[in-house]
Tab-separated table of C-alpha atoms in Angstrom:
chain	number	residue	atom	x	y	z
A	1	MET	CA	73.902	121.322	23.507
A	2	GLU	CA	72.465	123.005	26.593
A	3	ASN	CA	69.961	125.845	26.660
A	4	ILE	CA	71.325	129.293	27.441
A	5	LEU	CA	67.853	130.895	27.558
A	6	GLU	CA	64.500	129.385	28.519
A	7	ILE	CA	61.283	131.375	28.149
A	8	ARG	CA	58.179	130.053	29.895
A	9	GLY	CA	54.638	131.392	29.483
A	10	LEU	CA	55.674	135.005	28.864
A	11	ASN	CA	52.856	137.572	28.795
A	12	LYS	CA	52.849	141.349	28.371
A	13	SER	CA	49.889	143.655	27.770
A	14	PHE	CA	49.623	147.388	27.218
A	15	GLY	CA	46.103	148.324	28.223
A	16	GLY	CA	43.842	146.111	26.153
A	17	LEU	CA	46.595	145.119	23.731
A	18	LYS	CA	48.173	141.717	24.276
A	19	ALA	CA	51.692	142.402	22.972
A	20	ILE	CA	53.191	139.060	24.044
A	21	ASP	CA	50.769	136.180	24.470
A	22	THR	CA	51.934	133.090	26.400
A	23	VAL	CA	55.234	132.739	24.550
A	24	SER	CA	57.516	129.810	25.391
A	25	PHE	CA	60.701	128.599	23.692
A	26	ASN	CA	64.338	127.675	24.362
A	27	ILE	CA	67.531	129.024	22.795
A	28	ARG	CA	70.525	126.694	22.654
A	29	ARG	CA	73.974	127.937	23.593
A	30	GLY	CA	75.883	128.940	20.469
A	31	GLU	CA	72.763	129.263	18.327
A	32	LEU	CA	72.423	131.847	15.529
A	33	SER	CA	68.723	132.509	15.172
A	34	SER	CA	66.259	135.135	14.030
A	35	ILE	CA	62.822	136.396	14.984
A	36	ILE	CA	60.494	137.501	12.217
A	37	GLY	CA	56.904	138.622	11.908
A	38	PRO	CA	54.676	141.448	10.694
A	39	ASN	CA	54.965	144.960	12.117
A	40	GLY	CA	53.363	144.994	15.552
A	41	ALA	CA	53.877	141.256	16.038
A	42	GLY	CA	55.707	141.847	19.347
A	43	LYS	CA	59.324	141.300	18.282
A	44	THR	CA	60.871	144.381	19.915
A	45	THR	CA	58.609	143.982	22.962
A	46	LEU	CA	59.994	140.464	23.364
A	47	PHE	CA	63.570	141.811	23.215
A	48	ASN	CA	62.657	144.475	25.781
A	49	LEU	CA	61.356	141.761	28.106
A	50	LEU	CA	64.420	139.560	27.669
A	51	SER	CA	66.791	142.469	28.369
A	52	SER	CA	64.732	143.792	31.317
A	53	TYR	CA	63.726	147.099	29.711
A	54	LEU	CA	60.179	145.867	30.333
A	55	ARG	CA	58.832	143.550	33.005
A	56	PRO	CA	56.432	140.783	31.963
A	57	ASP	CA	52.970	140.524	33.460
A	58	SER	CA	53.637	136.826	34.018
A	59	GLY	CA	56.020	134.093	32.994
A	60	SER	CA	59.695	133.401	33.541
A	61	ILE	CA	62.955	134.042	31.691
A	62	LEU	CA	65.814	131.747	32.660
A	63	PHE	CA	69.292	132.807	31.561
A	64	GLU	CA	71.813	130.060	32.272
A	65	GLY	CA	69.270	128.531	34.648
A	66	GLU	CA	68.607	131.709	36.664
A	67	ASP	CA	65.278	133.547	36.516
A	68	ILE	CA	66.241	137.096	35.509
A	69	VAL	CA	62.754	138.635	35.582
A	70	GLY	CA	62.863	141.782	37.726
A	71	LEU	CA	66.626	142.214	37.641
A	72	HIS	CA	68.029	145.627	36.708
A	73	VAL	CA	69.283	146.104	33.140
A	74	SER	CA	72.860	146.444	34.410
A	75	SER	CA	72.572	143.113	36.243
A	76	ILE	CA	71.364	141.453	33.050
A	77	CYS	CA	74.359	142.855	31.165
A	78	LYS	CA	76.831	141.698	33.806
A	79	ARG	CA	75.441	138.180	33.521
A	80	GLY	CA	76.303	138.241	29.827
A	81	LEU	CA	73.051	139.120	28.045
A	82	ALA	CA	73.488	142.240	25.890
A	83	ARG	CA	71.420	143.869	23.168
A	84	SER	CA	71.643	146.510	20.496
A	85	PHE	CA	68.745	148.719	19.533
A	86	GLN	CA	66.649	149.466	16.464
A	87	ARG	CA	67.701	153.084	16.972
A	88	SER	CA	71.369	153.143	17.879
A	89	ASN	CA	72.035	153.597	21.594
A	90	ILE	CA	74.947	156.002	21.007
A	91	PHE	CA	76.100	159.276	22.584
A	92	LEU	CA	76.265	161.429	19.456
A	93	GLY	CA	78.342	164.140	21.151
A	94	LEU	CA	81.235	161.732	21.763
A	95	SER	CA	83.826	160.231	19.461
A	96	VAL	CA	83.717	156.604	18.355
A	97	PHE	CA	86.499	155.805	20.846
A	98	GLU	CA	84.780	157.635	23.725
A	99	ASN	CA	81.496	155.790	23.170
A	100	VAL	CA	83.147	152.387	23.522
A	101	GLN	CA	85.490	153.626	26.263
A	102	GLY	CA	82.538	154.747	28.386
A	103	ALA	CA	80.850	151.349	27.984
A	104	VAL	CA	84.032	149.471	28.942
A	105	ILE	CA	84.561	151.676	32.012
A	106	SER	CA	80.938	151.188	33.085
A	107	HIS	CA	81.127	147.418	32.621
A	108	GLN	CA	84.321	147.219	34.680
A	109	GLY	CA	82.607	149.051	37.527
A	110	LYS	CA	84.660	152.232	37.423
A	111	SER	CA	82.939	155.554	37.994
A	112	SER	CA	81.754	157.374	34.894
A	113	LYS	CA	83.290	160.489	36.471
A	114	LEU	CA	86.694	159.024	35.612
A	115	ILE	CA	86.052	158.930	31.878
A	116	LYS	CA	87.883	162.215	31.329
A	117	ARG	CA	90.947	160.811	33.100
A	118	ALA	CA	90.717	157.434	31.417
A	119	SER	CA	93.783	158.054	29.236
A	120	GLY	CA	95.714	156.652	32.181
A	121	PHE	CA	93.742	153.435	32.025
A	122	SER	CA	96.008	151.701	29.512
A	123	ASP	CA	94.247	148.377	29.974
A	124	ILE	CA	90.882	149.971	29.245
A	125	ASN	CA	92.148	151.839	26.202
A	126	LYS	CA	93.792	148.692	24.864
A	127	ARG	CA	90.475	146.888	25.235
A	128	VAL	CA	88.662	149.699	23.403
A	129	TYR	CA	91.026	149.504	20.425
A	130	GLN	CA	90.649	145.724	20.316
A	131	ILE	CA	86.879	146.071	20.051
A	132	LEU	CA	87.093	148.820	17.414
A	133	GLU	CA	89.478	146.700	15.374
A	134	GLU	CA	87.113	143.757	15.657
A	135	VAL	CA	84.206	145.745	14.172
A	136	GLY	CA	86.370	147.568	11.618
A	137	LEU	CA	86.117	151.045	13.144
A	138	GLU	CA	89.685	151.480	14.430
A	139	ALA	CA	90.487	153.978	11.632
A	140	LYS	CA	87.540	156.123	12.740
A	141	ALA	CA	88.303	156.071	16.478
A	142	ILE	CA	88.718	159.836	16.841
A	143	GLU	CA	85.814	160.764	14.579
A	144	SER	CA	82.649	162.142	16.107
A	145	SER	CA	79.878	159.587	16.069
A	146	THR	CA	77.657	162.241	14.444
A	147	SER	CA	79.771	162.009	11.272
A	148	LEU	CA	79.381	158.254	10.830
A	149	ALA	CA	77.442	156.674	7.995
A	150	HIS	CA	74.358	154.715	8.998
A	151	GLY	CA	76.091	151.356	8.634
A	152	ASP	CA	79.023	152.466	10.797
A	153	LEU	CA	76.591	153.676	13.471
A	154	LYS	CA	75.164	150.168	13.620
A	155	LEU	CA	78.677	148.730	13.940
A	156	LEU	CA	79.411	151.191	16.758
A	157	ASP	CA	76.219	150.104	18.513
A	158	ILE	CA	77.380	146.486	18.250
A	159	ALA	CA	80.847	147.506	19.491
A	160	ILE	CA	79.249	149.018	22.600
A	161	SER	CA	77.401	145.732	23.171
A	162	LEU	CA	80.654	143.772	22.749
A	163	SER	CA	82.289	145.883	25.460
A	164	LEU	CA	80.035	144.008	27.912
A	165	ASN	CA	81.747	140.690	27.060
A	166	PRO	CA	78.386	139.090	26.249
A	167	LYS	CA	77.601	135.403	26.078
A	168	MET	CA	74.378	136.186	24.239
A	169	LEU	CA	73.640	139.123	21.951
A	170	LEU	CA	70.205	140.411	20.918
A	171	LEU	CA	70.285	142.522	17.733
A	172	ASP	CA	67.159	144.537	16.967
A	173	GLU	CA	66.999	145.125	13.186
A	174	PRO	CA	70.772	145.519	12.707
A	175	THR	CA	70.386	146.295	8.984
A	176	ALA	CA	67.456	148.737	9.174
A	177	GLY	CA	67.787	151.692	6.806
A	178	MET	CA	70.744	150.271	4.904
A	179	SER	CA	71.327	149.666	1.211
A	180	PRO	CA	71.321	146.025	0.043
A	181	GLU	CA	75.126	146.016	-0.091
A	182	GLU	CA	75.406	147.453	3.431
A	183	ARG	CA	72.898	144.906	4.732
A	184	HIS	CA	74.937	142.005	3.385
A	185	ASP	CA	78.147	143.474	4.814
A	186	VAL	CA	76.626	143.836	8.291
A	187	ILE	CA	75.069	140.351	8.283
A	188	ASN	CA	78.390	138.878	7.101
A	189	PHE	CA	80.083	140.678	9.988
A	190	ILE	CA	77.500	139.334	12.459
A	191	THR	CA	77.965	135.748	11.269
A	192	SER	CA	81.764	136.061	11.418
A	193	LEU	CA	81.466	137.519	14.932
A	194	TRP	CA	79.226	134.611	15.937
A	195	LYS	CA	81.791	132.106	14.742
A	196	LYS	CA	84.846	133.924	16.130
A	197	ARG	CA	83.445	134.596	19.604
A	198	ASP	CA	81.276	131.484	19.884
A	199	LEU	CA	78.369	133.738	20.791
A	200	THR	CA	74.673	133.027	20.968
A	201	ILE	CA	73.051	135.608	18.673
A	202	VAL	CA	69.378	136.362	18.071
A	203	PHE	CA	68.451	139.033	15.531
A	204	ILE	CA	65.232	140.660	14.366
A	205	GLU	CA	65.225	141.239	10.615
A	206	HIS	CA	62.762	142.068	7.821
A	207	ASP	CA	64.980	141.084	4.874
A	208	MET	CA	63.851	137.495	4.336
A	209	ASP	CA	66.755	136.667	2.017
A	210	LEU	CA	69.180	137.489	4.837
A	211	VAL	CA	67.071	135.665	7.407
A	212	PHE	CA	66.828	132.419	5.469
A	213	ALA	CA	70.484	132.495	4.398
A	214	ASN	CA	71.945	133.158	7.858
A	215	SER	CA	69.681	131.610	10.524
A	216	GLN	CA	70.041	128.182	12.042
A	217	ILE	CA	66.615	128.572	13.641
A	218	ILE	CA	63.820	131.001	12.742
A	219	ARG	CA	61.014	131.907	15.139
A	220	VAL	CA	57.862	133.628	13.902
A	221	LEU	CA	55.686	135.953	15.976
A	222	ASN	CA	52.203	137.087	14.961
A	223	HIS	CA	49.865	139.094	17.189
A	224	GLY	CA	52.173	138.409	20.128
A	225	GLN	CA	52.073	134.641	19.712
A	226	LEU	CA	54.841	132.301	18.636
A	227	ILE	CA	53.234	130.610	15.635
A	228	ALA	CA	56.261	128.647	14.389
A	229	GLU	CA	59.900	127.821	15.014
A	230	GLY	CA	62.256	125.649	13.082
A	231	LYS	CA	64.981	125.443	10.485
A	232	PRO	CA	64.724	127.815	7.488
A	233	GLU	CA	63.241	125.222	5.128
A	234	GLU	CA	60.615	124.244	7.705
A	235	ILE	CA	59.566	127.872	8.122
A	236	ARG	CA	59.538	128.490	4.369
A	237	ASN	CA	57.077	125.632	3.933
A	238	ASN	CA	54.895	126.375	6.961
A	239	ARG	CA	51.436	127.307	5.659
A	240	GLU	CA	50.522	129.385	8.721
A	241	VAL	CA	53.707	131.449	8.339
A	242	VAL	CA	53.159	131.877	4.615
A	243	THR	CA	49.602	133.104	5.248
A	244	ALA	CA	50.498	135.405	8.159
A	245	TYR	CA	53.727	136.905	6.858
A	246	LEU	CA	55.719	135.503	3.954
A	247	GLY	CA	53.000	135.452	1.304
A	248	GLU	CA	52.805	133.068	-1.601
């Protein structure tokens, strides 16, 4: 299977802090993988580099063979690389429907000024309802996003990402702040989405039970360096990973 993403010698520093230190790895198309590591290991910084919210000091990021370093965030999204955030990237003053509707309109290149008149865009509205049904939020379409439970906010954030028709999806701590039951529900949804859409998904997660049960490949960051990558059993038995993060 071909690589969808190739990372070569990626570096990023903030002052004297080396947040990402000469990181290189490939992600295969259709892969479901996770990135783990201690707090401050550089996981979210890596996502910010891949999605162009930060620019690396050096190195290259090839998405489907094209170096995307320096491209605008919107250009990254249009190429099919989308991400959700640790803190939901949601307009809390809008309804569930309006949040997804705005993302669909933006992705299709229509002016955001037309959002208020978008009821005439039957194709757009149909697309919005399809996405809401896919994430299980169709019954809450007219509810204000401020009234949603934490788990539903995460699903809405994913719905907004899906409106971009991604080929690859980066999920930054999709289960953060949830109860154990909610975490399992969200991870089950993510794995079903991966299978249904044939997506490439990479997620950051601190719940090791979920990571080891749902990842094809696990990559481990520590102090900005990639210290291991492999199948779950390989990572579980890696002494450096056990010492740096998992514990005995």
